[in-house]
CSV table of C-alpha atoms in Angstrom, one decimal:
chain,number,residue,atom,x,y,z
A,10,MET,CA,2.3,-13.5,5.9
A,11,ARG,CA,6.0,-13.2,5.2
A,12,ARG,CA,6.2,-16.8,4.1
A,13,ALA,CA,3.3,-16.2,1.7
A,14,ALA,CA,5.0,-13.1,0.3
A,15,LEU,CA,8.2,-15.0,-0.3
A,16,LEU,CA,6.4,-17.8,-2.1
A,17,LEU,CA,4.5,-15.2,-4.3
A,18,ALA,CA,7.9,-13.5,-5.2
A,19,THR,CA,9.4,-16.9,-6.0
A,20,PHE,CA,6.4,-17.7,-8.2
A,21,ALA,CA,6.8,-14.4,-10.0
A,22,VAL,CA,10.5,-15.0,-10.8
A,23,ILE,CA,9.7,-18.6,-12.0
A,24,TYR,CA,6.8,-17.3,-14.1
A,25,VAL,CA,9.1,-14.8,-16.0
A,26,CYS,CA,11.8,-17.4,-16.5
A,27,ASN,CA,9.1,-19.9,-17.7
A,28,PHE,CA,8.0,-17.5,-20.4
A,29,PHE,CA,11.4,-16.3,-21.8
A,30,ILE,CA,13.7,-19.3,-21.4
A,31,PRO,CA,11.7,-21.7,-23.8
A,32,ARG,CA,11.9,-18.9,-26.5
A,33,LEU,CA,15.7,-19.1,-26.3
A,34,MET,CA,15.7,-22.6,-27.8
A,35,PRO,CA,16.7,-22.7,-31.4
A,36,GLY,CA,13.9,-23.6,-33.9
A,37,ASP,CA,10.6,-22.3,-35.0
A,38,PRO,CA,7.6,-24.0,-33.5
A,39,LEU,CA,5.5,-23.6,-36.7
A,40,GLN,CA,8.2,-25.3,-38.8
A,41,TYR,CA,7.6,-28.5,-36.6
A,42,SER,CA,3.9,-28.4,-37.7
A,43,SER,CA,4.7,-29.0,-41.4
A,44,SER,CA,6.6,-31.4,-43.5
A,45,VAL,CA,9.6,-29.1,-43.9
A,46,SER,CA,10.7,-30.1,-40.4
A,47,GLY,CA,11.5,-33.6,-41.6
A,48,GLU,CA,8.7,-35.2,-39.6
A,49,ASP,CA,6.0,-37.5,-41.0
A,50,MET,CA,3.7,-34.7,-42.2
A,51,THR,CA,1.7,-34.5,-45.3
A,52,VAL,CA,1.5,-30.7,-45.6
A,53,ALA,CA,4.2,-28.1,-45.9
A,54,TYR,CA,3.1,-24.5,-45.1
A,55,ASN,CA,4.2,-21.8,-47.4
A,56,ALA,CA,5.5,-18.4,-46.3
A,57,GLU,CA,2.1,-16.8,-46.3
A,58,GLN,CA,0.5,-19.6,-44.2
A,59,LEU,CA,3.4,-19.4,-41.7
A,60,GLU,CA,2.8,-15.7,-41.3
A,61,GLN,CA,-0.9,-16.3,-40.8
A,62,LEU,CA,-0.1,-18.9,-38.1
A,63,ARG,CA,2.4,-16.6,-36.4
A,64,ALA,CA,-0.3,-13.9,-36.2
A,65,TYR,CA,-2.8,-16.4,-34.9
A,66,TYR,CA,-0.5,-17.5,-32.1
A,67,GLY,CA,0.8,-14.0,-31.5
A,68,LEU,CA,4.4,-15.0,-32.3
A,69,ASP,CA,4.8,-12.1,-34.8
A,70,GLN,CA,4.7,-9.6,-31.9
A,71,PRO,CA,7.6,-8.3,-29.8
A,72,LEU,CA,8.4,-10.5,-26.8
A,73,LEU,CA,7.3,-7.9,-24.2
A,74,THR,CA,3.9,-7.7,-26.0
A,75,GLN,CA,3.6,-11.5,-26.1
A,76,PHE,CA,4.5,-11.6,-22.4
A,77,GLY,CA,1.8,-9.0,-21.5
A,78,ARG,CA,-0.9,-10.8,-23.5
A,79,THR,CA,0.1,-14.2,-22.0
A,80,LEU,CA,0.1,-12.8,-18.5
A,81,ALA,CA,-3.4,-11.2,-19.0
A,82,ALA,CA,-4.7,-14.5,-20.5
A,83,ASN,CA,-3.3,-16.6,-17.6
A,84,LEU,CA,-4.9,-14.3,-15.1
A,85,ARG,CA,-8.2,-15.0,-16.7
A,86,GLY,CA,-7.5,-18.8,-16.4
A,87,ASP,CA,-6.6,-19.1,-20.2
A,88,LEU,CA,-3.3,-21.0,-20.7
A,89,GLY,CA,-3.4,-20.6,-24.4
A,90,GLN,CA,-3.6,-22.9,-27.4
A,91,SER,CA,-1.1,-25.8,-27.9
A,92,ILE,CA,0.7,-25.4,-31.2
A,93,HIS,CA,1.4,-29.1,-31.5
A,94,TYR,CA,-1.8,-30.6,-30.2
A,95,LYS,CA,-4.1,-28.0,-31.7
A,96,GLN,CA,-6.1,-27.9,-28.5
A,97,PRO,CA,-6.3,-25.6,-25.4
A,98,VAL,CA,-3.3,-26.2,-23.1
A,99,SER,CA,-5.6,-26.7,-20.1
A,100,THR,CA,-7.4,-29.5,-22.0
A,101,VAL,CA,-4.2,-31.3,-22.9
A,102,ILE,CA,-2.8,-31.1,-19.3
A,103,LEU,CA,-6.1,-32.0,-17.6
A,104,SER,CA,-6.4,-35.1,-19.9
A,105,ARG,CA,-3.0,-36.3,-18.7
A,106,LEU,CA,-3.0,-35.0,-15.1
A,107,PRO,CA,-4.8,-38.0,-13.5
A,108,TRP,CA,-2.1,-40.3,-14.8
A,109,THR,CA,0.7,-38.3,-13.2
A,110,LEU,CA,-1.1,-37.6,-9.9
A,111,GLY,CA,-2.1,-41.2,-9.7
A,112,LEU,CA,1.4,-42.4,-10.2
A,113,MET,CA,2.7,-39.9,-7.6
A,114,ALA,CA,0.1,-41.1,-5.1
A,115,PHE,CA,0.8,-44.7,-5.8
A,116,SER,CA,4.5,-44.4,-5.3
A,117,THR,CA,4.0,-42.3,-2.1
A,118,ALA,CA,1.6,-44.9,-0.7
A,119,LEU,CA,4.4,-47.4,-1.2
A,120,SER,CA,7.4,-45.5,0.0
A,121,LEU,CA,6.2,-43.5,3.0
A,122,PRO,CA,4.8,-46.3,5.1
A,123,LEU,CA,7.7,-48.5,4.2
A,124,ALA,CA,10.2,-45.8,5.2
A,125,VAL,CA,8.4,-45.1,8.5
A,126,GLY,CA,8.2,-48.8,9.3
A,127,LEU,CA,11.9,-49.4,8.5
A,128,ALA,CA,12.9,-46.4,10.6
A,129,LEU,CA,10.9,-47.7,13.6
A,130,VAL,CA,12.7,-51.0,13.3
A,131,CYS,CA,16.1,-49.5,12.8
A,132,VAL,CA,16.0,-47.3,15.9
A,133,ARG,CA,15.5,-50.4,18.0
A,134,ARG,CA,17.9,-52.7,16.2
A,135,PRO,CA,21.4,-51.2,15.6
A,136,ARG,CA,22.6,-54.0,13.3
A,137,VAL,CA,19.6,-53.6,11.0
A,138,ASP,CA,20.0,-49.9,11.2
A,139,LYS,CA,23.6,-50.1,10.0
A,140,ALA,CA,22.7,-52.3,7.1
A,141,VAL,CA,19.7,-50.3,5.9
A,142,TYR,CA,21.4,-47.0,6.5
A,143,GLY,CA,24.3,-48.1,4.3
A,144,VAL,CA,22.1,-49.4,1.5
A,145,PHE,CA,20.0,-46.2,1.4
A,146,SER,CA,23.1,-44.0,1.6
A,147,ALA,CA,24.3,-45.8,-1.6
A,148,ILE,CA,21.1,-45.4,-3.6
A,149,CYS,CA,19.9,-42.0,-2.4
A,150,GLN,CA,21.5,-40.2,-5.3
A,151,LEU,CA,20.4,-42.6,-8.0
A,152,PRO,CA,18.6,-40.7,-10.8
A,153,PRO,CA,15.0,-41.9,-11.3
A,154,TYR,CA,15.4,-42.6,-15.0
A,155,LEU,CA,18.3,-44.9,-14.4
A,156,VAL,CA,16.3,-46.9,-11.9
A,157,GLY,CA,13.5,-47.0,-14.4
A,158,LEU,CA,15.7,-48.3,-17.1
A,159,ALA,CA,17.2,-50.9,-14.8
A,160,LEU,CA,13.8,-52.2,-13.9
A,161,LEU,CA,12.7,-52.1,-17.5
A,162,PHE,CA,15.6,-54.3,-18.8
A,163,LEU,CA,16.2,-56.5,-15.7
A,164,VAL,CA,12.6,-57.1,-14.6
A,165,ALA,CA,9.9,-56.2,-17.2
A,166,ALA,CA,11.9,-57.7,-20.1
A,167,ARG,CA,12.3,-61.0,-18.4
A,168,VAL,CA,8.8,-61.7,-17.3
A,169,SER,CA,5.7,-61.9,-19.5
A,170,TRP,CA,3.1,-60.6,-17.1
A,171,LEU,CA,4.6,-57.2,-16.6
A,172,PRO,CA,4.0,-54.6,-19.3
A,173,LEU,CA,6.9,-52.8,-20.8
A,174,SER,CA,5.1,-49.5,-21.5
A,175,GLY,CA,1.8,-47.6,-21.5
A,176,GLY,CA,-0.8,-46.9,-18.9
A,177,GLU,CA,-3.2,-49.6,-19.7
A,178,THR,CA,-3.7,-52.5,-22.2
A,179,ALA,CA,-4.7,-51.1,-25.7
A,180,PHE,CA,-8.2,-52.0,-26.9
A,181,ALA,CA,-8.9,-54.1,-23.8
A,182,ARG,CA,-12.4,-54.9,-22.8
A,183,TYR,CA,-13.0,-55.1,-19.1
A,184,ALA,CA,-15.7,-57.2,-17.5
A,185,HIS,CA,-15.9,-54.8,-14.5
A,186,PHE,CA,-14.2,-51.9,-13.0
A,187,GLY,CA,-12.0,-54.0,-10.7
A,188,GLN,CA,-10.5,-55.7,-13.7
A,189,ARG,CA,-9.6,-52.3,-15.3
A,190,LEU,CA,-8.2,-51.1,-11.9
A,191,GLY,CA,-6.0,-54.2,-11.8
A,192,ASP,CA,-4.7,-53.5,-15.3
A,193,LEU,CA,-4.0,-49.9,-14.4
A,194,ALA,CA,-2.1,-51.0,-11.3
A,195,LEU,CA,-0.1,-53.5,-13.2
A,196,HIS,CA,1.0,-50.9,-15.8
A,197,GLY,CA,1.9,-48.4,-13.0
A,198,LEU,CA,3.7,-50.9,-10.8
A,199,LEU,CA,7.2,-50.5,-12.3
A,200,PRO,CA,7.0,-46.7,-12.7
A,201,ALA,CA,5.8,-46.5,-9.1
A,202,VAL,CA,8.6,-48.8,-7.8
A,203,SER,CA,11.1,-46.6,-9.6
A,204,LEU,CA,9.8,-43.6,-7.8
A,205,CYS,CA,9.6,-45.5,-4.6
A,206,VAL,CA,13.3,-46.5,-4.8
A,207,VAL,CA,14.5,-42.8,-5.2
A,208,SER,CA,12.0,-41.4,-2.6
A,209,LEU,CA,12.4,-44.1,0.1
A,210,PRO,CA,15.9,-42.9,1.4
A,211,GLY,CA,14.7,-39.3,2.0
A,212,TYR,CA,11.7,-40.4,3.9
A,213,PHE,CA,13.7,-43.0,5.9
A,214,PHE,CA,16.5,-40.6,6.9
A,215,THR,CA,13.9,-38.0,8.1
A,216,ALA,CA,11.8,-40.5,10.0
A,217,ARG,CA,15.0,-42.1,11.5
A,218,ALA,CA,16.4,-38.8,12.7
A,219,SER,CA,13.0,-37.8,14.2
A,220,PHE,CA,12.5,-41.1,16.0
A,221,LEU,CA,16.0,-40.9,17.5
A,222,SER,CA,15.3,-37.4,18.7
A,223,VAL,CA,12.1,-38.4,20.3
A,224,ARG,CA,13.6,-41.5,22.0
A,225,ARG,CA,15.9,-39.3,24.0
A,226,GLN,CA,13.0,-37.4,25.6
A,227,PRO,CA,12.3,-38.1,29.3
A,228,TYR,CA,8.5,-38.6,28.8
A,229,LEU,CA,9.1,-41.9,27.1
A,230,LEU,CA,10.8,-43.2,30.3
A,231,GLY,CA,7.8,-42.0,32.2
A,232,ALA,CA,5.3,-43.7,29.9
A,233,ARG,CA,7.2,-47.0,30.2
A,234,SER,CA,7.4,-46.7,33.9
A,235,ARG,CA,3.6,-46.5,34.1
A,236,GLY,CA,3.5,-49.9,32.5
A,237,LEU,CA,2.1,-48.9,29.1
A,238,LYS,CA,2.5,-51.4,26.3
A,239,GLU,CA,5.2,-50.9,23.8
A,240,GLY,CA,2.8,-50.6,20.9
A,241,LEU,CA,0.9,-47.9,22.7
A,242,VAL,CA,4.1,-46.1,23.4
A,243,ARG,CA,5.1,-46.1,19.8
A,244,ARG,CA,1.7,-44.9,18.6
A,245,ARG,CA,0.9,-42.3,21.2
A,246,TYR,CA,4.4,-40.9,22.1
A,247,ILE,CA,6.9,-41.8,19.4
A,248,LEU,CA,4.9,-41.5,16.2
A,249,ARG,CA,2.8,-38.6,17.3
A,250,ASN,CA,5.8,-36.5,18.5
A,251,ALA,CA,7.9,-37.4,15.5
A,252,ALA,CA,5.2,-36.7,12.9
A,253,THR,CA,6.0,-33.0,12.3
A,254,PRO,CA,9.3,-33.5,10.4
A,255,ILE,CA,7.8,-36.5,8.4
A,256,VAL,CA,4.8,-34.5,7.3
A,257,ALA,CA,7.1,-31.6,6.4
A,258,LYS,CA,9.3,-33.9,4.4
A,259,LEU,CA,6.2,-35.4,2.6
A,260,PHE,CA,5.0,-32.0,1.3
A,261,LEU,CA,8.5,-30.5,0.7
A,262,SER,CA,9.4,-33.5,-1.5
A,263,ILE,CA,6.5,-32.8,-3.9
A,264,GLY,CA,8.9,-30.8,-6.2
A,265,GLY,CA,11.4,-33.6,-6.4
A,266,LEU,CA,8.7,-36.2,-6.8
A,267,MET,CA,7.1,-34.3,-9.6
A,268,GLY,CA,10.4,-34.0,-11.4
A,269,SER,CA,11.1,-37.7,-10.9
A,270,THR,CA,7.7,-38.6,-12.2
A,271,LEU,CA,8.1,-36.6,-15.4
A,272,LEU,CA,11.4,-38.5,-16.1
A,273,VAL,CA,10.0,-41.9,-15.2
A,274,GLU,CA,6.9,-41.4,-17.4
A,275,ASN,CA,9.2,-41.0,-20.4
A,276,VAL,CA,11.1,-44.2,-19.6
A,277,PHE,CA,7.9,-46.3,-19.5
A,278,ALA,CA,6.0,-44.3,-22.1
A,279,TYR,CA,3.5,-43.6,-19.4
A,280,PRO,CA,0.7,-41.3,-20.7
A,281,GLY,CA,1.1,-38.6,-18.1
A,282,VAL,CA,2.3,-35.0,-18.1
A,283,GLY,CA,5.9,-36.0,-18.6
A,284,THR,CA,5.3,-37.4,-22.1
A,285,VAL,CA,3.4,-34.2,-22.9
A,286,LEU,CA,6.3,-32.1,-21.7
A,287,ARG,CA,8.7,-34.1,-23.9
A,288,GLU,CA,6.6,-33.5,-26.9
A,289,ALA,CA,6.2,-29.8,-26.1
A,290,VAL,CA,10.0,-29.4,-25.8
A,291,ARG,CA,10.6,-31.5,-29.0
A,292,TYR,CA,8.2,-29.4,-31.1
A,293,ARG,CA,8.9,-26.0,-29.4
A,294,ASP,CA,5.3,-25.7,-28.2
A,295,TYR,CA,5.8,-22.6,-26.1
A,296,PRO,CA,2.3,-22.4,-24.6
A,297,LEU,CA,2.3,-26.1,-23.6
A,298,ILE,CA,5.8,-25.8,-22.1
A,299,GLN,CA,4.6,-22.8,-20.1
A,300,GLY,CA,1.4,-24.6,-19.0
A,301,VAL,CA,3.2,-27.7,-17.7
A,302,PHE,CA,5.8,-25.7,-15.8
A,303,LEU,CA,3.2,-23.3,-14.5
A,304,PHE,CA,1.2,-26.3,-13.1
A,305,SER,CA,4.4,-27.8,-11.6
A,306,THR,CA,5.3,-24.5,-10.0
A,307,VAL,CA,1.8,-24.1,-8.4
A,308,LEU,CA,1.9,-27.7,-7.2
A,309,VAL,CA,5.3,-27.3,-5.5
A,310,LEU,CA,4.6,-24.0,-3.9
A,311,ALA,CA,1.2,-25.2,-2.7
A,312,GLY,CA,3.0,-28.2,-1.1
A,313,MET,CA,5.4,-25.9,0.7
A,314,LEU,CA,2.6,-23.8,2.0
A,315,ILE,CA,0.5,-26.8,3.1
A,316,SER,CA,3.6,-28.1,4.8
A,317,ASP,CA,4.0,-24.9,6.8
A,318,ARG,CA,0.4,-24.9,7.9
A,319,LEU,CA,0.2,-28.6,8.8
A,320,CYS,CA,3.5,-28.5,10.7
A,321,ALA,CA,2.3,-25.4,12.7
A,322,GLY,CA,-1.0,-27.2,13.5
A,323,LEU,CA,0.8,-30.4,14.5
A,324,ASP,CA,3.2,-28.5,16.7
A,325,LYS,CA,0.4,-26.8,18.5
A,326,GLY,CA,-1.5,-30.1,18.9
A,327,VAL,CA,1.7,-31.8,20.4
A,328,ARG,CA,2.3,-28.9,22.8
A,329,HIS,CA,-1.4,-28.9,23.9
A,330,ALA,CA,-1.3,-32.6,24.4
A,331,GLY,CA,1.9,-32.3,26.4
């Protein structure tokens, strides 16, 4: 209960900052919707039209009044109208959300099993552990966009079969769903590998520390003394008892993974929420900025809450099994 109250208070603080901070940026969002902004627009709004638009979006009201109306609308499930896309914010986000969540899932499916497998090998082989630990220590602080740029210039630009950008081949006709799935996987490969590189060290260090802690427990000696096979010992005793910190790390890393995904999407022009956020910031689209950060906040806090619940359940299961 206390944890839930703390998460709710955290959400309230982030929500308030999410409303007021974008409005501190210089520039008028309505000016970016006309040719006076210098963009490739064919229509320039006059003063009367700008005032009408400000009234339509509620930007002519005091900030506290705008905050109250936004809060009331959000509580009803209405995230407002995007100034740049001229669509409901929820529609814009939901149209891009599958790309972002798919990329996050793809990268996690690559990095988590690889990290756990490497950790299992390293705790049994000191020389391999020393080499892998050194490499991961060197790359653990690399920014995701830098990894993405390196892959873009050093890999994608040198081979013809890897796409440089986008989420799928434009105007492609697919004979069957499997062909389209392969095209989607090919376009998401380098962005997913970029995320995998920056996520892998954190999962590895957590799994390694957990495995080393479990290996010191006396029940492992008892299991081996009963003649159990090493594979069974790893699955039933090592992996099961070391799972709690790994699961916690998985859900606690959602925030970092979300931020990394938004950056990597812009490097590869991937059609996810990250490119929408870039456009929202560029054109001062306040409702869309708020919607993207609101979704990100809910996702991160939900991950933390799920991590607490799952870890508690796993701990009880391990104690019961013991």
